[in-house]
């Protein structure tokens, strides 16, 4: 079994992070199953992603609903309460957030803050007795990932990472094509994600808050792509930073970088990420053909083709599919599939750190 959705969906009842988890199905006061109820989600951080993607998606979800908000900005609280009919009792700021422990309306806390703040709020949410979804990258370091995973385990709560693509049909199809070797063994992959960043004063350009540049932000999708197409964990990595063509803008983080993974089967991947040039492509060349997604990682619609013709799949709202998928599993009282847990988020954070180390040292980093 590998770590990915395609095969691991059959392994829902296996283990989470190697440890058996006892998860009673959620029940109401009379002990009846809550499958018919929508789980209440509280969004922490009401920035771009919450405002434009998650809150609208929560108007379409079947198994969860927008029940609460956590914000440091009172004006935003007023606006959101009015727009989404959120009661004042379900509105928190970053200081009084821990009181969410006493709020039965909130089942899941969804952390949508700058990367450096993920750990604190995931740990506090777990300590408040809530399940947690945390945006990508799960954290900046592996040690922080461990803190989050351990806090959730200790509270007997589940931790999901915000990998919306794992519930997206085009992505699930390329997982199947690669992992089931539909075109024979995967030989090489090109997996890249980059865009031209705007406002240079935003937290994404500050190393302490973002953990790095485009690699942390969108390069992580390219890492994921290579992993979920092969269904393997890379055994070594080499990497290179570009020269800085806009040095005034990129004082703290990399501008563009490339890296290469080797996989146990012999497959290789090449990836580039950038904050100065756009790219969004996942291409796999196999023994008997090829397949690709382009666009591959954005909000969709994604588009795909193979050496035998176009990939036809339903177009879904990524965020709704992801939050519904996670919520349905929680409502069923099952462990989340491994490929969507904090453990999966940690695997990528470990690789991001190794990519930086490879680029900084010029050495091949052994990942075994
Ligand atoms: P954003 O800058 O638009 O929003 C960040 C929010 O955090 C704002 O509401 C801001 O007020 C709040 N905040 C609290 N303390 C802050 C501080 N000290 N500095 C800056 N902001 C502070 O960012 P975003 O684009 O919404 O990203 C938030 C998280 O979501 C990041 O981890 C990002 O990687 C992730 N994200 C994921 C996706 C996806 O497709 N899964 C897309 C976008 C962002």
CSV table of C-alpha atoms and ligand atoms in Angstrom, one decimal:
chain,number,residue,atom,x,y,z
A,1,UNK,CA,0.0,0.0,0.0
A,2,UNK,CA,1.2,3.5,-0.7
A,3,UNK,CA,0.3,6.8,0.9
A,4,UNK,CA,-2.1,8.0,-1.8
A,5,UNK,CA,-5.8,8.3,-2.3
A,6,UNK,CA,-6.2,6.0,-5.1
A,7,UNK,CA,-5.2,2.8,-3.4
A,8,UNK,CA,-5.6,4.0,0.2
A,9,UNK,CA,-9.3,4.7,-0.2
A,10,UNK,CA,-9.6,1.0,0.3
A,11,UNK,CA,-7.8,1.3,3.6
A,12,UNK,CA,-10.0,3.8,5.4
A,13,UNK,CA,-10.0,1.6,8.4
A,14,UNK,CA,-6.3,1.2,8.7
A,15,UNK,CA,-4.3,3.4,11.0
A,16,UNK,CA,-3.5,7.0,11.2
A,17,UNK,CA,0.1,7.9,11.6
A,18,UNK,CA,0.9,4.3,12.5
A,19,UNK,CA,-1.2,4.4,15.6
A,20,UNK,CA,-4.6,2.8,15.9
A,21,UNK,CA,-7.2,5.4,16.5
A,22,UNK,CA,-10.5,4.8,18.4
A,23,UNK,CA,-13.1,7.0,16.9
A,24,UNK,CA,-16.6,6.7,18.0
A,25,UNK,CA,-19.2,7.8,15.5
A,26,UNK,CA,-20.6,11.2,16.3
A,27,UNK,CA,-23.9,10.9,18.0
A,28,UNK,CA,-26.6,13.3,19.3
A,29,UNK,CA,-27.8,13.6,22.9
A,30,UNK,CA,-29.8,10.5,22.5
A,31,UNK,CA,-26.9,8.5,21.1
A,32,UNK,CA,-28.3,8.5,17.6
A,33,UNK,CA,-25.9,8.8,14.7
A,34,UNK,CA,-25.4,12.3,13.3
A,35,UNK,CA,-25.1,11.4,9.6
A,36,UNK,CA,-28.0,13.6,8.8
A,37,UNK,CA,-26.5,16.6,10.5
A,38,UNK,CA,-24.1,19.1,8.9
A,39,UNK,CA,-20.9,19.6,10.8
A,40,UNK,CA,-20.2,23.2,11.8
A,41,UNK,CA,-17.0,24.6,10.5
A,42,UNK,CA,-15.3,27.7,12.0
A,43,UNK,CA,-12.8,29.4,9.6
A,44,UNK,CA,-9.8,30.9,11.3
A,45,UNK,CA,-8.4,33.8,9.3
A,46,UNK,CA,-10.7,35.6,6.9
A,47,UNK,CA,-8.2,36.5,4.1
A,48,UNK,CA,-8.3,35.7,0.4
A,49,UNK,CA,-8.8,32.0,0.6
A,50,UNK,CA,-11.5,32.0,3.2
A,51,UNK,CA,-13.4,34.9,1.7
A,52,UNK,CA,-13.3,34.0,-2.0
A,53,UNK,CA,-13.1,30.2,-2.0
A,54,UNK,CA,-14.0,28.5,1.3
A,55,UNK,CA,-17.0,30.6,2.5
A,56,UNK,CA,-18.7,30.5,-1.0
A,57,UNK,CA,-18.0,26.7,-1.2
A,58,UNK,CA,-19.6,26.2,2.3
A,59,UNK,CA,-22.9,27.5,0.7
A,60,UNK,CA,-22.8,24.4,-1.5
A,61,UNK,CA,-21.7,21.7,0.9
A,62,UNK,CA,-23.9,18.8,1.9
A,63,UNK,CA,-22.1,17.5,5.1
A,64,UNK,CA,-20.8,20.8,6.6
A,65,UNK,CA,-21.7,24.4,6.9
A,66,UNK,CA,-20.1,27.7,7.8
A,67,UNK,CA,-20.9,28.0,11.5
A,68,UNK,CA,-18.3,30.3,13.0
A,69,UNK,CA,-15.4,32.6,12.4
A,70,UNK,CA,-12.2,33.6,14.1
A,71,UNK,CA,-10.8,37.0,13.1
A,72,UNK,CA,-8.6,39.8,14.5
A,73,UNK,CA,-10.6,42.4,12.6
A,74,UNK,CA,-14.0,43.5,14.2
A,75,UNK,CA,-15.2,45.1,10.9
A,76,UNK,CA,-14.8,41.7,9.2
A,77,UNK,CA,-16.7,40.0,11.9
A,78,UNK,CA,-19.7,42.3,11.4
A,79,UNK,CA,-19.6,41.9,7.6
A,80,UNK,CA,-19.4,38.1,7.8
A,81,UNK,CA,-22.1,37.8,10.5
A,82,UNK,CA,-24.5,39.7,8.3
A,83,UNK,CA,-23.6,38.0,5.1
A,84,UNK,CA,-23.6,34.5,6.3
A,85,UNK,CA,-26.0,34.7,9.2
A,86,UNK,CA,-23.4,33.8,11.8
A,87,UNK,CA,-24.6,34.3,15.4
A,88,UNK,CA,-22.4,36.5,17.6
A,89,UNK,CA,-21.8,33.5,20.0
A,90,UNK,CA,-19.9,31.8,17.1
A,91,UNK,CA,-17.5,34.7,16.5
A,92,UNK,CA,-14.1,34.7,18.1
A,93,UNK,CA,-10.9,36.6,18.0
A,94,UNK,CA,-7.3,35.2,18.2
A,95,UNK,CA,-7.2,35.8,22.0
A,96,UNK,CA,-10.6,34.4,23.1
A,97,UNK,CA,-10.4,31.6,20.5
A,98,UNK,CA,-9.9,28.9,23.1
A,99,UNK,CA,-13.4,29.4,24.4
A,100,UNK,CA,-14.6,27.6,21.2
A,101,UNK,CA,-14.1,24.5,23.4
A,102,UNK,CA,-17.5,25.3,25.0
A,103,UNK,CA,-19.3,25.8,21.7
A,104,UNK,CA,-21.2,22.6,20.5
A,105,UNK,CA,-22.1,24.3,17.2
A,106,UNK,CA,-18.5,24.1,16.0
A,107,UNK,CA,-17.2,20.6,15.1
A,108,UNK,CA,-14.2,21.5,12.9
A,109,UNK,CA,-11.8,24.4,13.1
A,110,UNK,CA,-10.3,25.2,9.6
A,111,UNK,CA,-7.0,27.1,10.0
A,112,UNK,CA,-6.5,29.5,7.0
A,113,UNK,CA,-3.8,31.7,8.4
A,114,UNK,CA,-0.2,32.5,7.2
A,115,UNK,CA,1.9,29.4,7.3
A,116,UNK,CA,3.9,30.4,10.4
A,117,UNK,CA,0.6,30.6,12.4
A,118,UNK,CA,-0.7,27.1,11.5
A,119,UNK,CA,0.9,25.2,14.4
A,120,UNK,CA,-0.3,27.5,17.2
A,121,UNK,CA,-3.9,27.4,16.0
A,122,UNK,CA,-4.0,23.7,15.1
A,123,UNK,CA,-2.7,22.9,18.6
A,124,UNK,CA,-5.2,25.2,20.3
A,125,UNK,CA,-8.1,23.9,18.2
A,126,UNK,CA,-7.2,20.3,19.2
A,127,UNK,CA,-6.8,21.3,22.8
A,128,UNK,CA,-10.3,22.8,22.5
A,129,UNK,CA,-11.6,19.4,21.5
A,130,UNK,CA,-12.2,20.1,17.8
A,131,UNK,CA,-11.3,18.3,14.6
A,132,UNK,CA,-9.0,20.4,12.5
A,133,UNK,CA,-8.4,21.1,8.8
A,134,UNK,CA,-5.2,23.1,8.2
A,135,UNK,CA,-4.2,24.8,5.0
A,136,UNK,CA,-1.1,23.9,3.1
A,137,UNK,CA,1.8,23.8,3.7
A,138,UNK,CA,0.9,22.1,7.0
A,139,UNK,CA,3.7,24.0,8.7
A,140,UNK,CA,7.1,25.3,8.0
A,141,UNK,CA,9.1,22.5,9.7
A,142,UNK,CA,8.7,18.8,10.3
A,143,UNK,CA,9.0,19.4,14.1
A,144,UNK,CA,5.9,21.7,13.9
A,145,UNK,CA,4.0,19.1,12.0
A,146,UNK,CA,4.8,16.6,14.7
A,147,UNK,CA,3.5,19.0,17.3
A,148,UNK,CA,0.2,19.4,15.4
A,149,UNK,CA,-0.2,15.7,14.8
A,150,UNK,CA,0.6,14.8,18.4
A,151,UNK,CA,-1.8,17.5,19.8
A,152,UNK,CA,-4.6,16.1,17.6
A,153,UNK,CA,-3.8,12.5,18.6
A,154,UNK,CA,-3.7,13.4,22.3
A,155,UNK,CA,-7.2,15.0,22.0
A,156,UNK,CA,-8.4,12.0,20.0
A,157,UNK,CA,-9.3,14.5,17.2
A,158,UNK,CA,-8.5,14.2,13.5
A,159,UNK,CA,-6.2,16.5,11.5
A,160,UNK,CA,-6.8,17.0,7.8
A,161,UNK,CA,-4.6,18.9,5.5
A,162,UNK,CA,-6.2,21.3,3.0
A,163,UNK,CA,-5.3,19.3,-0.1
A,164,UNK,CA,-8.5,20.0,-2.1
A,165,UNK,CA,-7.2,18.2,-5.2
A,166,UNK,CA,-7.4,14.8,-3.5
A,167,UNK,CA,-11.2,15.1,-3.9
A,168,UNK,CA,-11.0,16.4,-7.4
A,169,UNK,CA,-11.9,14.0,-10.3
A,170,UNK,CA,-9.2,14.9,-12.9
A,171,UNK,CA,-6.6,14.6,-10.1
A,172,UNK,CA,-8.0,11.3,-9.0
A,173,UNK,CA,-7.9,10.1,-12.6
A,174,UNK,CA,-4.1,10.9,-13.0
A,175,UNK,CA,-3.5,9.1,-9.7
A,176,UNK,CA,-5.2,6.1,-11.2
A,177,UNK,CA,-3.4,6.3,-14.6
A,178,UNK,CA,0.0,6.5,-12.9
A,179,UNK,CA,-0.4,4.2,-9.9
A,180,UNK,CA,-2.2,1.5,-11.9
A,181,UNK,CA,0.3,1.8,-14.7
A,182,UNK,CA,-2.5,2.2,-17.3
A,183,UNK,CA,0.2,3.4,-19.8
A,184,UNK,CA,2.9,1.1,-18.4
A,185,UNK,CA,5.4,2.2,-15.8
A,186,UNK,CA,5.9,5.9,-15.3
A,187,UNK,CA,9.3,6.9,-16.6
A,188,UNK,CA,9.5,10.6,-16.1
A,189,UNK,CA,7.3,13.4,-14.8
A,190,UNK,CA,7.3,17.1,-15.3
A,191,UNK,CA,5.4,18.8,-12.5
A,192,UNK,CA,5.6,22.6,-12.1
A,193,UNK,CA,3.5,25.3,-10.5
A,194,UNK,CA,4.3,29.0,-10.5
A,195,UNK,CA,2.8,32.5,-10.9
A,196,UNK,CA,3.7,36.1,-10.9
A,197,UNK,CA,3.2,37.4,-7.5
A,198,UNK,CA,1.7,40.9,-6.8
A,199,UNK,CA,2.1,43.0,-3.7
A,200,UNK,CA,5.7,42.5,-2.5
A,201,UNK,CA,4.8,43.5,1.1
A,202,UNK,CA,2.5,40.5,1.7
A,203,UNK,CA,3.4,37.7,4.2
A,204,UNK,CA,4.3,35.3,1.3
A,205,UNK,CA,7.4,37.3,0.7
A,206,UNK,CA,8.5,37.2,4.4
A,207,UNK,CA,10.6,34.2,5.2
A,208,UNK,CA,9.5,34.0,8.9
A,209,UNK,CA,5.8,33.9,8.0
A,210,UNK,CA,5.9,31.9,4.8
A,211,UNK,CA,8.9,29.6,5.5
A,212,UNK,CA,10.2,30.3,2.0
A,213,UNK,CA,9.0,31.5,-1.3
A,214,UNK,CA,7.1,29.9,-4.2
A,215,UNK,CA,8.3,26.4,-3.1
A,216,UNK,CA,6.3,26.6,0.1
A,217,UNK,CA,3.3,28.3,-1.5
A,218,UNK,CA,2.7,26.5,-4.9
A,219,UNK,CA,5.8,24.3,-5.4
A,220,UNK,CA,4.2,22.0,-2.9
A,221,UNK,CA,1.6,21.1,-5.5
A,222,UNK,CA,4.4,20.1,-7.9
A,223,UNK,CA,5.8,17.9,-5.2
A,224,UNK,CA,2.4,16.4,-4.6
A,225,UNK,CA,1.9,15.8,-8.3
A,226,UNK,CA,5.1,13.8,-8.7
A,227,UNK,CA,4.2,11.8,-5.6
A,228,UNK,CA,0.6,11.0,-6.4
A,229,UNK,CA,1.3,10.1,-10.1
A,230,UNK,CA,4.0,7.6,-9.1
A,231,UNK,CA,2.4,6.6,-5.8
A,232,UNK,CA,6.0,6.4,-4.5
A,233,UNK,CA,8.1,8.4,-2.1
A,234,UNK,CA,11.2,10.0,-3.6
A,235,UNK,CA,14.6,8.5,-2.6
A,236,UNK,CA,16.8,11.5,-3.4
A,237,UNK,CA,16.6,15.1,-4.5
A,238,UNK,CA,18.8,17.7,-6.2
A,239,UNK,CA,17.8,21.3,-6.6
A,240,UNK,CA,18.8,24.7,-7.9
A,241,UNK,CA,17.9,28.3,-7.1
A,242,UNK,CA,17.6,30.7,-10.1
A,243,UNK,CA,19.5,33.9,-10.1
A,244,UNK,CA,17.4,36.8,-8.7
A,245,UNK,CA,16.2,38.8,-11.7
A,246,UNK,CA,14.2,41.1,-9.4
A,247,UNK,CA,16.5,41.4,-6.3
A,248,UNK,CA,14.6,44.3,-4.8
A,249,UNK,CA,11.5,42.3,-4.5
A,250,UNK,CA,13.1,39.0,-3.4
A,251,UNK,CA,15.1,40.0,-0.4
A,252,UNK,CA,14.0,37.1,1.9
A,253,UNK,CA,12.7,34.3,-0.3
A,254,UNK,CA,13.7,32.5,-3.5
A,255,UNK,CA,12.3,33.8,-6.8
A,256,UNK,CA,12.4,30.7,-8.9
A,257,UNK,CA,13.8,27.2,-8.3
A,258,UNK,CA,13.9,23.8,-9.8
A,259,UNK,CA,14.4,20.3,-8.3
A,260,UNK,CA,14.6,16.7,-9.4
A,261,UNK,CA,13.4,13.6,-7.5
A,262,UNK,CA,14.4,10.0,-8.1
A,263,UNK,CA,11.9,7.4,-7.2
A,264,UNK,CA,12.4,3.7,-6.2
A,265,UNK,CA,10.9,2.4,-9.5
A,266,UNK,CA,13.6,4.4,-11.4
A,267,UNK,CA,11.1,7.2,-12.4
A,268,UNK,CA,12.5,10.7,-12.3
A,269,UNK,CA,10.7,14.0,-11.9
A,270,UNK,CA,11.6,17.6,-12.9
A,271,UNK,CA,9.9,20.5,-11.3
A,272,UNK,CA,10.0,24.3,-11.3
A,273,UNK,CA,8.3,26.8,-9.1
A,274,UNK,CA,8.3,30.6,-9.5
A,275,UNK,CA,6.9,33.9,-8.2
A,276,UNK,CA,8.0,35.7,-11.4
A,277,UNK,CA,6.7,33.4,-14.1
A,278,UNK,CA,3.5,31.4,-14.6
A,279,UNK,CA,3.5,27.6,-15.1
A,280,UNK,CA,0.9,25.0,-14.1
A,281,UNK,CA,1.4,21.5,-15.6
A,282,UNK,CA,1.7,17.9,-14.6
A,283,UNK,CA,2.9,15.6,-17.4
A,284,UNK,CA,3.8,11.9,-17.1
A,285,UNK,CA,5.7,10.0,-19.8
A,286,UNK,CA,5.2,6.2,-19.5
A,287,UNK,CA,6.3,3.0,-21.3
A,288,UNK,CA,3.3,3.0,-23.6
A,289,UNK,CA,2.0,6.5,-23.7
A,290,UNK,CA,1.6,9.7,-21.7
A,291,UNK,CA,-0.9,11.7,-19.8
A,292,UNK,CA,-1.1,15.3,-18.6
A,293,UNK,CA,-3.1,17.9,-16.7
A,294,UNK,CA,-2.8,21.5,-17.7
A,295,UNK,CA,-4.0,23.4,-15.8
A,296,UNK,CA,-3.2,20.9,-13.1
A,297,UNK,CA,-3.3,22.6,-9.7
A,298,UNK,CA,-5.5,25.7,-9.7
A,299,UNK,CA,-9.1,26.0,-8.8
A,300,UNK,CA,-10.3,24.6,-12.1
A,301,UNK,CA,-11.7,23.6,-14.3
A,302,UNK,CA,-8.7,21.3,-14.7
A,303,UNK,CA,-8.0,20.0,-18.2
A,304,UNK,CA,-6.4,16.7,-19.1
A,305,UNK,CA,-5.4,14.5,-22.1
A,306,UNK,CA,-3.6,11.3,-22.7
A,307,UNK,CA,-1.8,9.8,-25.7
A,308,UNK,CA,-5.2,8.1,-26.4
A,309,UNK,CA,-7.4,11.2,-26.2
A,310,UNK,CA,-8.9,13.8,-23.8
A,311,UNK,CA,-9.6,13.0,-20.1
A,312,UNK,CA,-13.3,13.6,-19.5
A,313,UNK,CA,-14.3,14.1,-15.9
A,314,UNK,CA,-17.0,16.0,-14.0
A,315,UNK,CA,-16.0,19.5,-13.0
A,316,UNK,CA,-16.5,20.1,-9.2
A,317,UNK,CA,-16.0,22.8,-6.7
A,318,UNK,CA,-12.7,21.8,-5.2
A,319,UNK,CA,-13.2,23.3,-1.8
A,320,UNK,CA,-16.8,22.0,-1.4
A,321,UNK,CA,-15.7,18.5,-2.5
A,322,UNK,CA,-12.8,18.6,0.0
A,323,UNK,CA,-14.7,19.9,3.0
A,324,UNK,CA,-17.6,17.5,2.3
A,325,UNK,CA,-15.2,14.5,1.9
A,326,UNK,CA,-13.5,15.3,5.2
A,327,UNK,CA,-16.9,15.9,7.0
A,328,UNK,CA,-18.6,12.8,5.7
A,329,UNK,CA,-15.7,10.7,7.0
A,330,UNK,CA,-15.9,12.4,10.4
A,331,UNK,CA,-19.7,11.9,10.5
A,332,UNK,CA,-19.2,8.2,9.7
A,333,UNK,CA,-16.9,8.0,12.6
A,334,UNK,CA,-14.0,6.7,10.4
A,335,UNK,CA,-10.4,7.7,10.3
A,336,UNK,CA,-9.5,10.0,7.5
A,337,UNK,CA,-7.7,8.3,4.6
A,338,UNK,CA,-4.0,8.6,5.2
A,339,UNK,CA,-3.5,10.7,2.0
A,340,UNK,CA,-5.5,13.6,3.5
A,341,UNK,CA,-4.1,13.6,7.0
A,342,UNK,CA,-1.5,15.6,8.9
A,343,UNK,CA,0.9,12.8,8.2
A,344,UNK,CA,0.6,13.4,4.5
A,345,UNK,CA,1.1,17.2,5.0
A,346,UNK,CA,4.2,16.3,7.0
A,347,UNK,CA,5.7,14.1,4.2
A,348,UNK,CA,5.6,17.2,1.9
A,349,UNK,CA,7.0,19.5,4.5
A,350,UNK,CA,9.9,17.1,4.9
A,351,UNK,CA,10.5,17.1,1.2
A,352,UNK,CA,10.3,20.9,0.9
A,353,UNK,CA,13.0,21.2,3.6
A,354,UNK,CA,15.1,18.7,1.7
A,355,UNK,CA,14.7,20.6,-1.6
A,356,UNK,CA,16.0,23.8,0.1
A,357,UNK,CA,18.9,21.9,1.6
A,358,UNK,CA,19.8,20.4,-1.8
A,359,UNK,CA,19.7,23.9,-3.4
A,360,UNK,CA,21.7,25.5,-0.6
A,361,UNK,CA,24.4,22.8,-0.5
A,362,UNK,CA,24.5,21.9,-4.2
A,363,UNK,CA,24.4,18.2,-3.0
A,364,UNK,CA,22.2,15.3,-3.7
A,365,UNK,CA,20.1,14.8,-0.6
A,366,UNK,CA,19.4,11.1,0.3
A,367,UNK,CA,15.8,10.8,1.4
A,368,UNK,CA,15.7,7.1,2.3
B,1,LIG,P1,-4.3,36.1,3.2
B,1,LIG,O1,-3.1,37.0,3.4
B,1,LIG,O2,-5.3,36.6,2.1
B,1,LIG,O3,-5.1,35.9,4.5
B,1,LIG,C1,-4.4,35.7,5.7
B,1,LIG,C2,-5.4,36.0,6.9
B,1,LIG,O4,-4.6,35.8,8.1
B,1,LIG,C3,-5.9,37.4,6.8
B,1,LIG,O5,-7.3,37.4,7.2
B,1,LIG,C4,-5.1,38.1,7.9
B,1,LIG,O6,-5.8,39.2,8.5
B,1,LIG,C5,-4.8,37.0,8.9
B,1,LIG,N1,-3.7,37.3,9.7
B,1,LIG,C6,-3.6,37.1,11.1
B,1,LIG,N2,-2.4,37.5,11.5
B,1,LIG,C7,-1.7,37.8,10.5
B,1,LIG,C8,-0.4,38.3,10.4
B,1,LIG,N3,0.4,38.5,11.4
B,1,LIG,N4,0.1,38.6,9.1
B,1,LIG,C9,-0.7,38.5,8.0
B,1,LIG,N5,-2.0,38.0,8.1
B,1,LIG,C10,-2.5,37.7,9.3
B,1,LIG,O7,-3.7,34.7,2.8
B,1,LIG,P2,-4.5,33.5,2.1
B,1,LIG,O8,-4.2,33.5,0.6
B,1,LIG,O9,-5.9,33.4,2.5
B,1,LIG,O10,-3.7,32.2,2.7
B,1,LIG,C11,-3.9,31.7,4.0
B,1,LIG,C12,-3.5,30.2,4.0
B,1,LIG,O11,-4.3,29.5,3.1
B,1,LIG,C13,-2.0,30.0,3.7
B,1,LIG,O12,-1.5,28.9,4.4
B,1,LIG,C14,-2.1,29.6,2.2
B,1,LIG,O13,-1.0,28.8,1.8
B,1,LIG,C15,-3.4,28.8,2.2
B,1,LIG,N6,-4.0,28.9,0.8
B,1,LIG,C16,-4.4,27.7,0.3
B,1,LIG,C17,-5.0,27.7,-1.0
B,1,LIG,C18,-5.5,26.4,-1.6
B,1,LIG,O14,-5.8,26.4,-2.7
B,1,LIG,N7,-5.5,25.3,-0.8
B,1,LIG,C19,-5.2,28.9,-1.7
B,1,LIG,C20,-4.8,30.1,-1.1
B,1,LIG,C21,-4.2,30.1,0.2
